[in-house]
Amino acid sequence: MSELAEPQIPAAPSMVRLPLLQLILVGLQHVLLMYGGAVAVPLIIGEAAGLSREEIAFLINADLLVAGIATIVQSLGIGPVGIRMPVMMGASFAAVGSMVAMAGMPGIGLQGIFGATIAAGFFGMLIAPFMSKVVRFFPPLVTGTVITAIGLSLFPVAVNWAGGGAAAAQFGSPIYLGIAALVLATILLINRFMHGFWVNISVLIGMALGYALCGILGMVDLSGLAQAPWVQVVTPLHFGMPKFELAPILSMCLVVVIIFVESTGMFIALGKITGQEVTPRMLRRGLLCDAGASFFAGFFNTFTHSSFAQNIGLVQMTGVRCRSVTLAAGVFLIILSLLPKAAFLVASIPPAVLGGAAIAMFGMVAATGIKILQEADIADRRNQLLVAVSIGMGLIPVVRPEFFAQLPLWMSPITHSGIAMATLSALSLNLLFNILGGAERAAASVHAHTH
């Protein structure tokens, strides 16, 4: 019993053996949180490509398989690949706009999407060593701004979930708000009055209570569960040989660059949360895993992959920072990919349940960014301007997704990503104000002190 009463918060790079029950439950938390995002991309692309329900289910299982394998590689580290931090992987939303357009192009379709994904993954592996050198351009001022923007850009997702889901017929109904409030209140009360093991699984407990209440109220939709097979193995090239067309490949290569920008910010954020410095070598390993996952994803009937920002908030909230937890979560994802019925049950979690948990966790990401900004000279007017403009740029795609609709389609992976917009803005303004303008500011400071 004492083992459960004491908090288990090992150092970030460790593979400390947690008690089996805790390992299973905390790993399951990670899966439940990212599952909705993981299945959303294959669902959207499958609908755009006009696939049957069975084929879309196969796409989802393929995505879970690649996400699970990539999560294990990212957490464990194999050879020169994997950042060896508690990272969850899944299909990236950065490419959704481009892939929906490809799905409707004559002669492209799914096979063209998979071919572009393979080519872009290979391109990513080539440029990862060069992209990894950008760590020095992420001082606390930039890092704190980017992490704050990540949290704020995720928050509308939490609000949509809490209101019953963006497609809910009665969005904002008191029943949805009540369920989300119950989940959130449960998490807060556990964190206030309990310790150790219970705090580590507070999100899971809150979601379990919310799910049980939804079941009692008849809000859990299990239609189709009986028809789902018990076991289904994902086979490579299920939809035929990939097609390699120049325009889709160029579009997806741009997406990979944006994924690298997003992942860099998320890896550094995770490093700050876990107290581990992200070196260029570590970043290279992480980006290589992102690119390698995308490369193999094209062969296994799925799409570009990247690290999931949602799970960073869970690491901060639970305090469980060891990578053995995400390693276990990766195993769960692989099992779910083989057991469609189990995956179906996870997918039946109502959005309001997810929303209650997400409000706390996504807010924790933003709070971490604010904490990191305290390490920067935030009293400086130019630095304040950098933070203000960068967070504002990051919120544009969140507040009005159609704001950049008149710009060329190839820019959509950038303009539709709040994380990418905030990161590029913070990097550019830091270069303008503090790197190129560094000598001028130093001279002005000396002049002020001598007078």
Short mmCIF file of C-alpha atoms in Angstrom, two decimals, residues 57 215 233 238 261 285 331 414 425 433:
data_model
loop_
_atom_site.label_atom_id
_atom_site.label_comp_id
_atom_site.label_asym_id
_atom_site.label_seq_id
_atom_site.Cartn_x
_atom_site.Cartn_y
_atom_site.Cartn_z
CA ALA A 57 -11.89 1.56 -40.12
CA GLY A 215 -23.46 5.57 -20.06
CA VAL A 233 -4.09 -7.29 -38.99
CA HIS A 238 -3.58 -2.50 -48.74
CA VAL A 261 9.06 23.46 -36.69
CA ARG A 285 16.99 11.93 -33.12
CA VAL A 331 2.05 -0.88 -26.79
CA ILE A 414 1.70 27.17 -42.34
CA SER A 425 6.92 34.78 -35.73
CA PHE A 433 15.36 42.37 -32.14
#
